[in-house]
mmCIF file of C-alpha atoms and ligand atoms in Angstrom:
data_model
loop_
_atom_site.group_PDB
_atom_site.id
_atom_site.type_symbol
_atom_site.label_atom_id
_atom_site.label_comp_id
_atom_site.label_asym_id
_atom_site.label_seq_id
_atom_site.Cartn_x
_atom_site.Cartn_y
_atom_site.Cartn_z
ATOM 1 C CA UNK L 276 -121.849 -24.659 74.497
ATOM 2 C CA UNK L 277 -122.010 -21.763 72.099
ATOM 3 C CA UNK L 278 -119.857 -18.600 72.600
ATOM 4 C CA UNK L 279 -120.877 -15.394 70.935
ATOM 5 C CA UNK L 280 -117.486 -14.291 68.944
ATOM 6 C CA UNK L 281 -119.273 -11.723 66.662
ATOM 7 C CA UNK L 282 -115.968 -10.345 65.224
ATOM 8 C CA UNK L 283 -114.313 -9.104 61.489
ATOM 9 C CA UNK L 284 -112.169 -11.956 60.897
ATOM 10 C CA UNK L 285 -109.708 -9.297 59.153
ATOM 11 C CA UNK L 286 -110.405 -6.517 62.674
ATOM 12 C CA UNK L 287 -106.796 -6.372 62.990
ATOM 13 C CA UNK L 288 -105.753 -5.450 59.547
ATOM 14 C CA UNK L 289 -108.287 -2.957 59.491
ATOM 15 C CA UNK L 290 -107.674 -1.002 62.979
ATOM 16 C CA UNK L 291 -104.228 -1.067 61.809
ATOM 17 C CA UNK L 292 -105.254 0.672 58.265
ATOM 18 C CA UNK L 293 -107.187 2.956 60.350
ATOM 19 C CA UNK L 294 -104.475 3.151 62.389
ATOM 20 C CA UNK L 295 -101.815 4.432 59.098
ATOM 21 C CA UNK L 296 -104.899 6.754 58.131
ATOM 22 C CA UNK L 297 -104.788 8.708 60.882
ATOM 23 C CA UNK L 298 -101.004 8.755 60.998
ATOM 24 C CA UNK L 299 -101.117 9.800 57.645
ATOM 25 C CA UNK L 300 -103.576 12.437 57.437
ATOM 26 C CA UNK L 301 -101.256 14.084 60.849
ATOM 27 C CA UNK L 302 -98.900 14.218 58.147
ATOM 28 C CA UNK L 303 -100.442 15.130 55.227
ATOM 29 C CA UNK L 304 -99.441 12.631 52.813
ATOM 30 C CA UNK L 305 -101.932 11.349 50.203
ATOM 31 C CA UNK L 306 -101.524 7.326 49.734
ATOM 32 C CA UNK L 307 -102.472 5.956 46.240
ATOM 33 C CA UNK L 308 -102.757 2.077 46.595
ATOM 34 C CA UNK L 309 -101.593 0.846 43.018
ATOM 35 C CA UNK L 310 -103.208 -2.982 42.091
ATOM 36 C CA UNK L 311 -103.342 -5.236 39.777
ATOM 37 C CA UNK L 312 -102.471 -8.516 37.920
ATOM 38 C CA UNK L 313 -99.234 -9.373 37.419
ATOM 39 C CA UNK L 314 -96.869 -7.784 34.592
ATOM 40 C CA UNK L 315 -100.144 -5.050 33.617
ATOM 41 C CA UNK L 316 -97.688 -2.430 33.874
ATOM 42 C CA UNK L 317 -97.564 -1.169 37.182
ATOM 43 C CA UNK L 318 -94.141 0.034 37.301
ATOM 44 C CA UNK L 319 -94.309 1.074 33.966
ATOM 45 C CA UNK L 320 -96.742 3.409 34.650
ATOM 46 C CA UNK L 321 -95.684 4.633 38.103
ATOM 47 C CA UNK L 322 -92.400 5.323 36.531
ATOM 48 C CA UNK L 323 -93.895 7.611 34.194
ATOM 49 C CA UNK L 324 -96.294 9.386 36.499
ATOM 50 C CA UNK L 325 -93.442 10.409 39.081
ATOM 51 C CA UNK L 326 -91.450 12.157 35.453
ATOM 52 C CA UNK L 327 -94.923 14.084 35.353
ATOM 53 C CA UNK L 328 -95.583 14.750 38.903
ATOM 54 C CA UNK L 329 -92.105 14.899 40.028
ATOM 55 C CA UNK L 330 -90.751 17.582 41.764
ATOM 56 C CA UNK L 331 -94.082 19.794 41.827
ATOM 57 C CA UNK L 332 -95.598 16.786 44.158
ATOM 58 C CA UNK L 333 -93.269 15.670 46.041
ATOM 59 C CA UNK L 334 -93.446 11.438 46.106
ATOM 60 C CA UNK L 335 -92.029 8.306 47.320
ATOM 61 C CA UNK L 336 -93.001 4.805 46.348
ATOM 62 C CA UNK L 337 -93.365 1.490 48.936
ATOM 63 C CA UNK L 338 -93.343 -1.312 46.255
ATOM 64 C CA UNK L 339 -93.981 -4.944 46.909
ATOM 65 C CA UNK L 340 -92.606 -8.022 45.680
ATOM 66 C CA UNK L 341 -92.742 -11.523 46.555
ATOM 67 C CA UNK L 342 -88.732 -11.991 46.084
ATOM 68 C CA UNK L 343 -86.992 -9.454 43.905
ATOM 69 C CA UNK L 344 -86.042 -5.910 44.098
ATOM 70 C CA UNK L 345 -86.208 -5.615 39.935
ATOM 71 C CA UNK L 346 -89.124 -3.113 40.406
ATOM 72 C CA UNK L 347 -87.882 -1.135 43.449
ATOM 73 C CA UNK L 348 -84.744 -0.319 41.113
ATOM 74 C CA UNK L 349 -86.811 0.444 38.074
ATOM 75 C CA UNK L 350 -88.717 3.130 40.425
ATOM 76 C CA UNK L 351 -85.667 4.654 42.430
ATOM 77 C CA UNK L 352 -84.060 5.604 38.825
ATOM 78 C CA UNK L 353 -86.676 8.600 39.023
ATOM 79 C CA UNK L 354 -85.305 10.127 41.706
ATOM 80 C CA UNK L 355 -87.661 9.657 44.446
ATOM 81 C CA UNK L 356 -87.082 7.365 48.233
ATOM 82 C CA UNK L 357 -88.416 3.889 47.540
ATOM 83 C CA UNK L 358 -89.114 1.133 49.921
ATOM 84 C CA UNK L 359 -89.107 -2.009 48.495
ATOM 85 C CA UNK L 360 -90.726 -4.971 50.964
ATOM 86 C CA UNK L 361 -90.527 -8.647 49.957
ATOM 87 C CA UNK L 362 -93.578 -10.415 51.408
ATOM 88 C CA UNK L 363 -91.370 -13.257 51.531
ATOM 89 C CA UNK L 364 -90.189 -11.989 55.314
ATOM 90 C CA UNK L 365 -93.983 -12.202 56.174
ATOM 91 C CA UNK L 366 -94.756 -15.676 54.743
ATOM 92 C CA UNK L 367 -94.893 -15.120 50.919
ATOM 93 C CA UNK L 368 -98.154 -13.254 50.818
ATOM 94 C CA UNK L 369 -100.122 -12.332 48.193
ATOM 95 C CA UNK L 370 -100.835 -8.512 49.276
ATOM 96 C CA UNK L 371 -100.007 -5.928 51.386
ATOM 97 C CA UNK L 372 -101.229 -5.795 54.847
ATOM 98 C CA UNK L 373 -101.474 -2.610 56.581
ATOM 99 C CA UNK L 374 -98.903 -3.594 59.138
ATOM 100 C CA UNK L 375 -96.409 -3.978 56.198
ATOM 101 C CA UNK L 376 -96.990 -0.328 55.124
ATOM 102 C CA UNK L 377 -96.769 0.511 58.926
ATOM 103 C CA UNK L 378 -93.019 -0.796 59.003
ATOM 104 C CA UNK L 379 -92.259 0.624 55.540
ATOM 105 C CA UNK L 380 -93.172 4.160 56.538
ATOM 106 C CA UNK L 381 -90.273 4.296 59.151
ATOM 107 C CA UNK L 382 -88.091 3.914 56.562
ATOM 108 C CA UNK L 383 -89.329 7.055 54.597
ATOM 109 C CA UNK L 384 -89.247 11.420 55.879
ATOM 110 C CA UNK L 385 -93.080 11.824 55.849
ATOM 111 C CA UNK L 386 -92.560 15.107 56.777
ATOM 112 C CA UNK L 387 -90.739 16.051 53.450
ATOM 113 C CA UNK L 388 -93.480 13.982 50.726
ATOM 114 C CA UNK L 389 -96.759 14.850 50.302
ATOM 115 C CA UNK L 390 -97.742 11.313 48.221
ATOM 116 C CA UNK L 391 -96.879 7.961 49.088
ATOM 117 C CA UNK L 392 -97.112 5.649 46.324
ATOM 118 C CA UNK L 393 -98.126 1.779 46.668
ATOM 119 C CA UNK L 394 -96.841 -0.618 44.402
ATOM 120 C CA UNK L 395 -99.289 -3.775 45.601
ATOM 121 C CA UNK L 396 -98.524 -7.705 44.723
ATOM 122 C CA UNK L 397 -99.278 -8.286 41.336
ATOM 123 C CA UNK L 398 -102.647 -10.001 42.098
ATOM 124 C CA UNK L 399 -106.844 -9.049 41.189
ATOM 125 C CA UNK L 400 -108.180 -10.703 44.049
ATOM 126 C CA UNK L 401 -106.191 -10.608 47.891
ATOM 127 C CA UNK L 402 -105.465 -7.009 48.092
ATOM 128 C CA UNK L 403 -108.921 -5.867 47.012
ATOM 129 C CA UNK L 404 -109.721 -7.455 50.341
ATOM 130 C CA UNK L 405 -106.866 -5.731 52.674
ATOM 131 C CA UNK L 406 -107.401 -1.839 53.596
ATOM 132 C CA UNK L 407 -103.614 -0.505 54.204
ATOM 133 C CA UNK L 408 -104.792 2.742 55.168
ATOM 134 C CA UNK L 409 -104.720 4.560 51.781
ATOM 135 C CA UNK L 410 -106.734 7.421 50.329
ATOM 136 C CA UNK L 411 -107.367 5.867 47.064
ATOM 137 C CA UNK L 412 -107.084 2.807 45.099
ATOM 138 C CA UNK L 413 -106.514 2.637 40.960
ATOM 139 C CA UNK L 414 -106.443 -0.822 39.392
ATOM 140 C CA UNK L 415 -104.312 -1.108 36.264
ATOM 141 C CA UNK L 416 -105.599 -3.488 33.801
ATOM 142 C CA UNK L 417 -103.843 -4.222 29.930
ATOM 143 C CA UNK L 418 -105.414 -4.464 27.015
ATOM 144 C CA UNK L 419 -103.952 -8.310 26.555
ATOM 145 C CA UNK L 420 -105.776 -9.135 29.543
ATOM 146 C CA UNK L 421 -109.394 -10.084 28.267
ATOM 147 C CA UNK L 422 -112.529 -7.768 28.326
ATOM 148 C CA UNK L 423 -113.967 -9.531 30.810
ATOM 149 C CA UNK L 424 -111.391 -9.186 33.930
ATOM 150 C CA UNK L 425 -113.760 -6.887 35.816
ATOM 151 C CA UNK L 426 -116.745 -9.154 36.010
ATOM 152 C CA UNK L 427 -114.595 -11.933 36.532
ATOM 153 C CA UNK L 428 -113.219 -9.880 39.735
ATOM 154 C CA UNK L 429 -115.992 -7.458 40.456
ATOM 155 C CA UNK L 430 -114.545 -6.890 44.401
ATOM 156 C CA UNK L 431 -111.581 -5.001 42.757
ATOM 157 C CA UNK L 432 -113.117 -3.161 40.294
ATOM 158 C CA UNK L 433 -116.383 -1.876 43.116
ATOM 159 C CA UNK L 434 -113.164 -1.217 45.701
ATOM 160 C CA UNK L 435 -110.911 0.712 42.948
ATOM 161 C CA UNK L 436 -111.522 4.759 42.850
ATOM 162 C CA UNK L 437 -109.993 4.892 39.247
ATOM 163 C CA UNK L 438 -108.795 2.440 36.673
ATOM 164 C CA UNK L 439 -106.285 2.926 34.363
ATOM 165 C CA UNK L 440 -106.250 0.970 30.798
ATOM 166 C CA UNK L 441 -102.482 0.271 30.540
ATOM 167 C CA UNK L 442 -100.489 -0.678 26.734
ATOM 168 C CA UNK L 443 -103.065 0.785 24.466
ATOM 169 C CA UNK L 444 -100.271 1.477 21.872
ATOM 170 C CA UNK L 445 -100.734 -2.767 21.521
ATOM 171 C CA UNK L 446 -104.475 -2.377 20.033
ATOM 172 C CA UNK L 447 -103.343 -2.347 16.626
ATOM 173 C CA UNK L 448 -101.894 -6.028 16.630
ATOM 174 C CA UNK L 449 -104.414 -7.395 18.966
ATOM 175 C CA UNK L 450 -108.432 -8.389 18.334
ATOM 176 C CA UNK L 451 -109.555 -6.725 21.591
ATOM 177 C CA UNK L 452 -112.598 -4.823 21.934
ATOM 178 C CA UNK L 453 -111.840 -1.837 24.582
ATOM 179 C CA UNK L 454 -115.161 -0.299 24.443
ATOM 180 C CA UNK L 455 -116.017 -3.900 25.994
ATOM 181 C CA UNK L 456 -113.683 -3.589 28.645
ATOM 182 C CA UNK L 457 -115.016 -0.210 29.432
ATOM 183 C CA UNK L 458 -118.432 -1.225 29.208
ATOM 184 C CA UNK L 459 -117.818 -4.187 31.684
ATOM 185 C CA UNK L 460 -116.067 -1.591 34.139
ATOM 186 C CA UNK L 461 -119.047 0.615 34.163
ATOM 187 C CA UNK L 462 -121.176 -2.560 35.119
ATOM 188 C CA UNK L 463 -119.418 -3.361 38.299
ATOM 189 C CA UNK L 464 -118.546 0.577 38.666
ATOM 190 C CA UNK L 465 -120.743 3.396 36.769
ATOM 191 C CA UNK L 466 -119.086 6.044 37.956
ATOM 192 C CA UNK L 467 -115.432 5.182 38.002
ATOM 193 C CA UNK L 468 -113.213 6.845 35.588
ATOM 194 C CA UNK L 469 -111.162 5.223 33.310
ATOM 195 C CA UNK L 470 -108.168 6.481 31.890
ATOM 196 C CA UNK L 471 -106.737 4.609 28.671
ATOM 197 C CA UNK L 472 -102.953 5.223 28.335
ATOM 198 C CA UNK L 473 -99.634 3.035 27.176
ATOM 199 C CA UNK L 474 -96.786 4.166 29.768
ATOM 200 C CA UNK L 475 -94.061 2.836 27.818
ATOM 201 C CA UNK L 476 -94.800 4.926 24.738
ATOM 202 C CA UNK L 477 -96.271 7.799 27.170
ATOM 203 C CA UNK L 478 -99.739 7.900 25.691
ATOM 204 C CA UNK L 479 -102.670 9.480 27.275
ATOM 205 C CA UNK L 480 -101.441 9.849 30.469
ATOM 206 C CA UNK L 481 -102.458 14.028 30.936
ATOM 207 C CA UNK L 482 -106.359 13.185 32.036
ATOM 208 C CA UNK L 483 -104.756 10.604 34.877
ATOM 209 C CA UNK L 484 -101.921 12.750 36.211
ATOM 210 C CA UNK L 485 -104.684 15.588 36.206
ATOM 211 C CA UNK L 486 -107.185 13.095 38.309
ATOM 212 C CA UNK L 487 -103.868 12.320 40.665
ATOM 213 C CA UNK L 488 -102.789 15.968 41.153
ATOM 214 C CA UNK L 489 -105.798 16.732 42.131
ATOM 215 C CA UNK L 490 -106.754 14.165 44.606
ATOM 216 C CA UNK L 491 -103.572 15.307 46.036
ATOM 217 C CA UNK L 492 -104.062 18.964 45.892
ATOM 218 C CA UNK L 493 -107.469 18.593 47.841
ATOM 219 C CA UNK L 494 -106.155 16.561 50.869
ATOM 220 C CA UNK L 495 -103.594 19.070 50.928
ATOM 221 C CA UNK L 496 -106.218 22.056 50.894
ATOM 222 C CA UNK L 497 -107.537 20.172 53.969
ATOM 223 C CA UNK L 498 -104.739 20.951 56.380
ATOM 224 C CA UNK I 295 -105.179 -17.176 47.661
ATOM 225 C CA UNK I 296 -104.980 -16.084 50.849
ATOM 226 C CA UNK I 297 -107.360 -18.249 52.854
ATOM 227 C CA UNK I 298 -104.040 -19.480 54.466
ATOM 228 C CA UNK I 299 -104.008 -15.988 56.164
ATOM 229 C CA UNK I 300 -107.559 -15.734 57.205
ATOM 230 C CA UNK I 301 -107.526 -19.279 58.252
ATOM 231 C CA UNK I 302 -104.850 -17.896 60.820
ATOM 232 C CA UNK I 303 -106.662 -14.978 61.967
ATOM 233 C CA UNK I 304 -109.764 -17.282 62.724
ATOM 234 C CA UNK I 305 -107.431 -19.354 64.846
ATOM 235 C CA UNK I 306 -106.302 -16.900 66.682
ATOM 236 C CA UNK I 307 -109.615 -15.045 67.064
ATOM 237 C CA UNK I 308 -111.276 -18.274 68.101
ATOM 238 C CA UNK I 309 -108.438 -19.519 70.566
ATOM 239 C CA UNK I 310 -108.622 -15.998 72.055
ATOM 240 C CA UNK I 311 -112.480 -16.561 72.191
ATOM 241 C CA UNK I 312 -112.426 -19.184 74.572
ATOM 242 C CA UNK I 313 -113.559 -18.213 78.035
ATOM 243 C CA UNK I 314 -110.681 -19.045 80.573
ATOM 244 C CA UNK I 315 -112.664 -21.618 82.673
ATOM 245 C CA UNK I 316 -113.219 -24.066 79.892
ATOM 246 C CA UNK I 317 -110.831 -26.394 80.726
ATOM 247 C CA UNK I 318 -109.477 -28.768 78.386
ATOM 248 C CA UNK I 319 -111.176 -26.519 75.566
ATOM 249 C CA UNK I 320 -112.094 -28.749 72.444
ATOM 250 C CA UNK I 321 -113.541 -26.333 69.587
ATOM 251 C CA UNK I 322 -116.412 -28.904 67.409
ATOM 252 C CA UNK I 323 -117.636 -25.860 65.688
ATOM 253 C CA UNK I 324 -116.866 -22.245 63.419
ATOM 254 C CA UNK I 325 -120.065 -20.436 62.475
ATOM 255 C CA UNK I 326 -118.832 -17.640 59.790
ATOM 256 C CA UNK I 327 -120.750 -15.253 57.322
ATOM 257 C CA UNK I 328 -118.475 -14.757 54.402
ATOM 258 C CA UNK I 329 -120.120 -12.289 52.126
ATOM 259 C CA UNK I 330 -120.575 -13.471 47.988
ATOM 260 C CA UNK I 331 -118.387 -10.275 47.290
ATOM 261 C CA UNK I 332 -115.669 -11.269 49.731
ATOM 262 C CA UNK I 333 -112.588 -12.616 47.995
ATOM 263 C CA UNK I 334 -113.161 -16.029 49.601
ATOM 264 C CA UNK I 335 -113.267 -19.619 48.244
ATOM 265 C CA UNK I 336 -115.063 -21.308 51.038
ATOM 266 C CA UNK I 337 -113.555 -24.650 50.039
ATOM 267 C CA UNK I 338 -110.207 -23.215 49.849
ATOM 268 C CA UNK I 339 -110.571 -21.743 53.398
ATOM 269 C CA UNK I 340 -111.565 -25.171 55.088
ATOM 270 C CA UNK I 341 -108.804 -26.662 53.096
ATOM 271 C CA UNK I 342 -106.482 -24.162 54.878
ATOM 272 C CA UNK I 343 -108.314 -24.193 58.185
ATOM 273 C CA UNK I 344 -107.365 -28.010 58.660
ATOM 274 C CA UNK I 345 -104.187 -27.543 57.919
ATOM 275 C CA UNK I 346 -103.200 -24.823 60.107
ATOM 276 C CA UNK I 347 -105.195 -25.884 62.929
ATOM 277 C CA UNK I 348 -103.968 -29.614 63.587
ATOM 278 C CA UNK I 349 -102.287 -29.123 67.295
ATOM 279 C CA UNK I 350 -104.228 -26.138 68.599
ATOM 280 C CA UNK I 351 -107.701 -26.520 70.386
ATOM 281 C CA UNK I 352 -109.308 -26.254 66.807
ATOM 282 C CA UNK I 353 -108.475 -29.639 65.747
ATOM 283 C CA UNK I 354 -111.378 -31.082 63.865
ATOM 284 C CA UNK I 355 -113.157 -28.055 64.366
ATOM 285 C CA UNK I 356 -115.643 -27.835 61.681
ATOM 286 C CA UNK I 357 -116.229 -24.393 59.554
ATOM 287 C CA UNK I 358 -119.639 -24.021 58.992
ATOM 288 C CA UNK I 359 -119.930 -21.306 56.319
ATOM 289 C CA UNK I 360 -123.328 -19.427 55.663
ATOM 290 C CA UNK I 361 -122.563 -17.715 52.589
ATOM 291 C CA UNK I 362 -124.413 -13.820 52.287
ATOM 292 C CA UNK I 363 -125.599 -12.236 49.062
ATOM 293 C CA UNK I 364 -124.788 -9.356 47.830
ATOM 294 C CA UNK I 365 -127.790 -6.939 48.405
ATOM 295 C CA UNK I 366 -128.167 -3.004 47.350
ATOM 296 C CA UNK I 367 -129.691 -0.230 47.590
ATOM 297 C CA UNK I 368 -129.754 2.805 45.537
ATOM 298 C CA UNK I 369 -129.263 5.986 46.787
ATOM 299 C CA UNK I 370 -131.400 7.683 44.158
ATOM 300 C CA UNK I 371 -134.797 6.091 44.674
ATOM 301 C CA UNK I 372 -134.091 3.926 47.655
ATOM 302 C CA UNK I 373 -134.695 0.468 45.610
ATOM 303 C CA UNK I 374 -133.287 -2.374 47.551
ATOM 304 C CA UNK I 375 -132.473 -5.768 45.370
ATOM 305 C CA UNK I 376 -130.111 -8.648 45.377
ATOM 306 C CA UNK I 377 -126.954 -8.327 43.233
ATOM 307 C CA UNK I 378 -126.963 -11.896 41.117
ATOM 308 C CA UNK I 379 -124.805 -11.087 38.009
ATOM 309 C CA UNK I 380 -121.985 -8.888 38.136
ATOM 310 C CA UNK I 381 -124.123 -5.493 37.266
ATOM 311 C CA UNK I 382 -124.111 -2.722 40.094
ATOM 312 C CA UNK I 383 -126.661 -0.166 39.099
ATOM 313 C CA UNK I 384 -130.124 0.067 39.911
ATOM 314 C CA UNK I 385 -132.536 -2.326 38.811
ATOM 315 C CA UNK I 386 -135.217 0.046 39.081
ATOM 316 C CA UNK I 387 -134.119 3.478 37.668
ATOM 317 C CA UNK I 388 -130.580 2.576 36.350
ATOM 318 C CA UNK I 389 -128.813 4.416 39.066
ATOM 319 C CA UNK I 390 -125.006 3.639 39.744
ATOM 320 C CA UNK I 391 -124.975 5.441 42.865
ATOM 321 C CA UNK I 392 -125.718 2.465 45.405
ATOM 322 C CA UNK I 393 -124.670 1.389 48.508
ATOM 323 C CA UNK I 394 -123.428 -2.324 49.328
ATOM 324 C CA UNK I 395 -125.786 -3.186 52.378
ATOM 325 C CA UNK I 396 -124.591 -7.078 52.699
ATOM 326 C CA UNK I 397 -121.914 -9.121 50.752
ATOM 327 C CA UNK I 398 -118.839 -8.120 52.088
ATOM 328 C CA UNK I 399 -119.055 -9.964 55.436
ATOM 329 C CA UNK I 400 -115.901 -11.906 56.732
ATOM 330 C CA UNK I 401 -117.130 -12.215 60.025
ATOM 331 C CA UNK I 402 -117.147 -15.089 63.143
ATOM 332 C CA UNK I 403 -120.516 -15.156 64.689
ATOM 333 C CA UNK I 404 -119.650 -17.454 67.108
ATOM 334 C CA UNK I 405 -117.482 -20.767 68.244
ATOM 335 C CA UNK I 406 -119.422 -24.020 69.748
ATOM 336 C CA UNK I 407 -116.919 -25.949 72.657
ATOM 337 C CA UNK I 408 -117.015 -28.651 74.727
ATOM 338 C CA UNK I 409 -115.523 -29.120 77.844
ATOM 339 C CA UNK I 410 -113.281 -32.998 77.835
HETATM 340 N N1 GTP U 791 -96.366 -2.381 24.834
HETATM 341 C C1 GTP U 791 -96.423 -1.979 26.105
HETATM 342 N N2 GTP U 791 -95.791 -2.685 27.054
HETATM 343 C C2 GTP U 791 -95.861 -2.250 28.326
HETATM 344 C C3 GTP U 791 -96.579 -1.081 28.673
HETATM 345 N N3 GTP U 791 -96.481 -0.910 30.021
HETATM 346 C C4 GTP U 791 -95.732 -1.935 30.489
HETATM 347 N N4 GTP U 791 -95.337 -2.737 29.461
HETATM 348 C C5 GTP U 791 -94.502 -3.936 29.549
HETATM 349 O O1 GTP U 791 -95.169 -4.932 30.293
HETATM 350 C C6 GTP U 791 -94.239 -5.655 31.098
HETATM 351 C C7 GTP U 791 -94.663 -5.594 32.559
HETATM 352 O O2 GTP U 791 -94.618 -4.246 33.002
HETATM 353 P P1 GTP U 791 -94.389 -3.855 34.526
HETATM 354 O O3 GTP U 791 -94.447 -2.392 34.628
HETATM 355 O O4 GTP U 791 -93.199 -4.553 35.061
HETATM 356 O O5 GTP U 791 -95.700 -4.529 35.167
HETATM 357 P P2 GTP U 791 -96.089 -4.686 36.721
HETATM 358 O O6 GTP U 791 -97.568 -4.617 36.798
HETATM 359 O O7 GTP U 791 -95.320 -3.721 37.535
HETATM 360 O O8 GTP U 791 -95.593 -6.172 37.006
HETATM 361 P P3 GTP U 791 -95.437 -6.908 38.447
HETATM 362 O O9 GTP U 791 -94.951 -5.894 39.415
HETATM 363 O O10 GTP U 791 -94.435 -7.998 38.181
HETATM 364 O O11 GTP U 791 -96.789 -7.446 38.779
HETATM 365 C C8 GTP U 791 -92.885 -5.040 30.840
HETATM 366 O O12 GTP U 791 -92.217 -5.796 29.865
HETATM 367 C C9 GTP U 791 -93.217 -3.655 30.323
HETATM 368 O O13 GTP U 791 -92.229 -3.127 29.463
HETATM 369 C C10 GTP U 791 -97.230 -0.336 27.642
HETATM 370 O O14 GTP U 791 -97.879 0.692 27.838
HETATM 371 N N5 GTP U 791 -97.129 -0.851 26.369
HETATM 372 MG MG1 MG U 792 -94.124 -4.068 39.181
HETATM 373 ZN ZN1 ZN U 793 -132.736 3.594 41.781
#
């Protein structure tokens, strides 16, 4: 006999992120889900957004990591609350879910932030398939990963709001085309914007903490 | 990557899909759609599935996977195409304002049980 099911296999992630959306608008914090592969420079760059955003927006960071807390230290020496979660407690996962982000909210004054930063799992693929609840998503890529990352993982790159070109300062010594790169982003995303910076050697970043601010500003305005 | 996940949440969608006067439930059958955009190796997933499934009503079950393309439209000049190379802008007038109208399904359509 066949029984009608007719359900999202990933429903319970997703009235959870609908859940923390709703939670989170009541409070007015902006979420920026930050993805992408490992060692890209997440950290590095967060680090050196909050020292530009810091304390005009007021921020705190929920960063995950399969086992360490390297990255949750690197990101508390700015100043602001971090969270760190090891997805080792919830079965060495790959992403985020929005539960996770749930139960790593407690742990943070809502009330006194207006943007919650998301350090994902270092990973392209799982988290561009888990909604946490978050008002927008910015893939990090580096320019020693390969021009051709975004075709090879076009879900990310379609689900992304904004990607940022990370250790451009490393062109120079490498044979890497980035007008490729950008060219292949445009394919999977015309109208994203892409913001070319190195965080360690604080290059570029004015045009992305500009595109931050104000996608933080306008939620804000919409109290 | 994480088709060990999803192969959970299938479980315990199709376990919980099982109408209370089957007794002795044996699940032969998973009918899915799993989008071509959906971060999903279908091989991977059945690999998982069998795993996590030996000792629950699902034992044996088969997956049966009907993969979906990725279709478009654009919301310029209302073209409608499928999405076969990684290129998401209009086919017709170049566009890059489209919407994704299939391909990012993850979805059980149904479960097929007999009764022992
Ligand atoms: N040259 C150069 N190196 C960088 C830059 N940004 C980050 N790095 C280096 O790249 C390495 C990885 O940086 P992280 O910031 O830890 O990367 P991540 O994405 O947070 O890594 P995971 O959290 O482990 O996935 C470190 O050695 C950084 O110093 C940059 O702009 N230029
Ligand atoms: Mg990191
Ligand atoms: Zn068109």
């Amino acid at each position: 006999m066949e029984i009608k099911v007719v359900r999202k296999v990933l429903d319970v992630n997703e009235k959870m992120a609908e859940q923390n959306r709703k939670f989170f608008a009541e409070k007015g914090v902006f979420v920026l889900n930050v993805m992408s592969s490992p060692g890209s420079g997440k950290t590095a760059t967060l680090e050196k957004t909050l020292s530009y955003i810091m304390p005009e927006i007021k921020s705190a960071v929920v960063v995950g990591d399969i086992c360490t807390s390297n990255d949750a230290d690197r990101l508390a020496g700015t100043g602001v609350p971090v969270v760190q979660v090891n997805t080792d407690e919830f079965g060495g996962d790959c992403h985020l879910a929005a539960h996770v982000i749930e139960k790593a909210a407690d742990n943070i004054d809502l009330d006194d932030i207006e943007l919650l930063i998301v350090e994902n799992i270092g990973n392209l693929v799982c988290p561009a398939e888990f909604d946490i609840g978050e008002d927008a998503r910015v893939v990090v890529l580096s320019v020693t990963e390969g021009e051709d990352k975004p075709v090879k993982y076009p879900l990310m790159f379609r689900e992304c709001d904004a990607a940022i070109l990370n250790k451009i300062d490393l062109l120079p010594y490498l044979d890497y085309d980035i007008k490729e790169t950008i060219h292949n982003i445009k394919q999977i995303h015309p109208d994203m914007p892409v913001f070319e910076i190195s965080a360690t050697k604080d290059k570029g970043l004015e045009p992305w903490i500009e595109w931050l601010k104000s996608k933080v500003n306008s939620k804000q305005k919409r109290l | 990557m994480h088709e060990m996940g999803i192969a959970m949440e299938i479980i315990d969608i199709a376990i919980s899909s099982i109408p209370d006067n089957v007794k002795n439930a044996c699940v032969e059958k998973i009918n899915l759609k799993v989008g071509k955009l959906a971060a999903i190796v279908p091989d991977s997933l059945r690999f998982c599935f069998d795993i996590v499934s030996k000792d629950t009503p699902l034992a044996g079950a088969k997956l049966n996977i009907e993969e979906i393309p990725v279709v478009a439209r654009c919301k310029e000049c209302d073209f409608k195409w499928t999405i076969n190379t990684p290129v998401f802008k209009c086919k017709k007038c170049k566009s890059g304002l489209i919407d994704i109208v299939s391909g990012r399904e993850l979805d059980i359509i149904s479960i097929e049980v007999v009764e022992e």
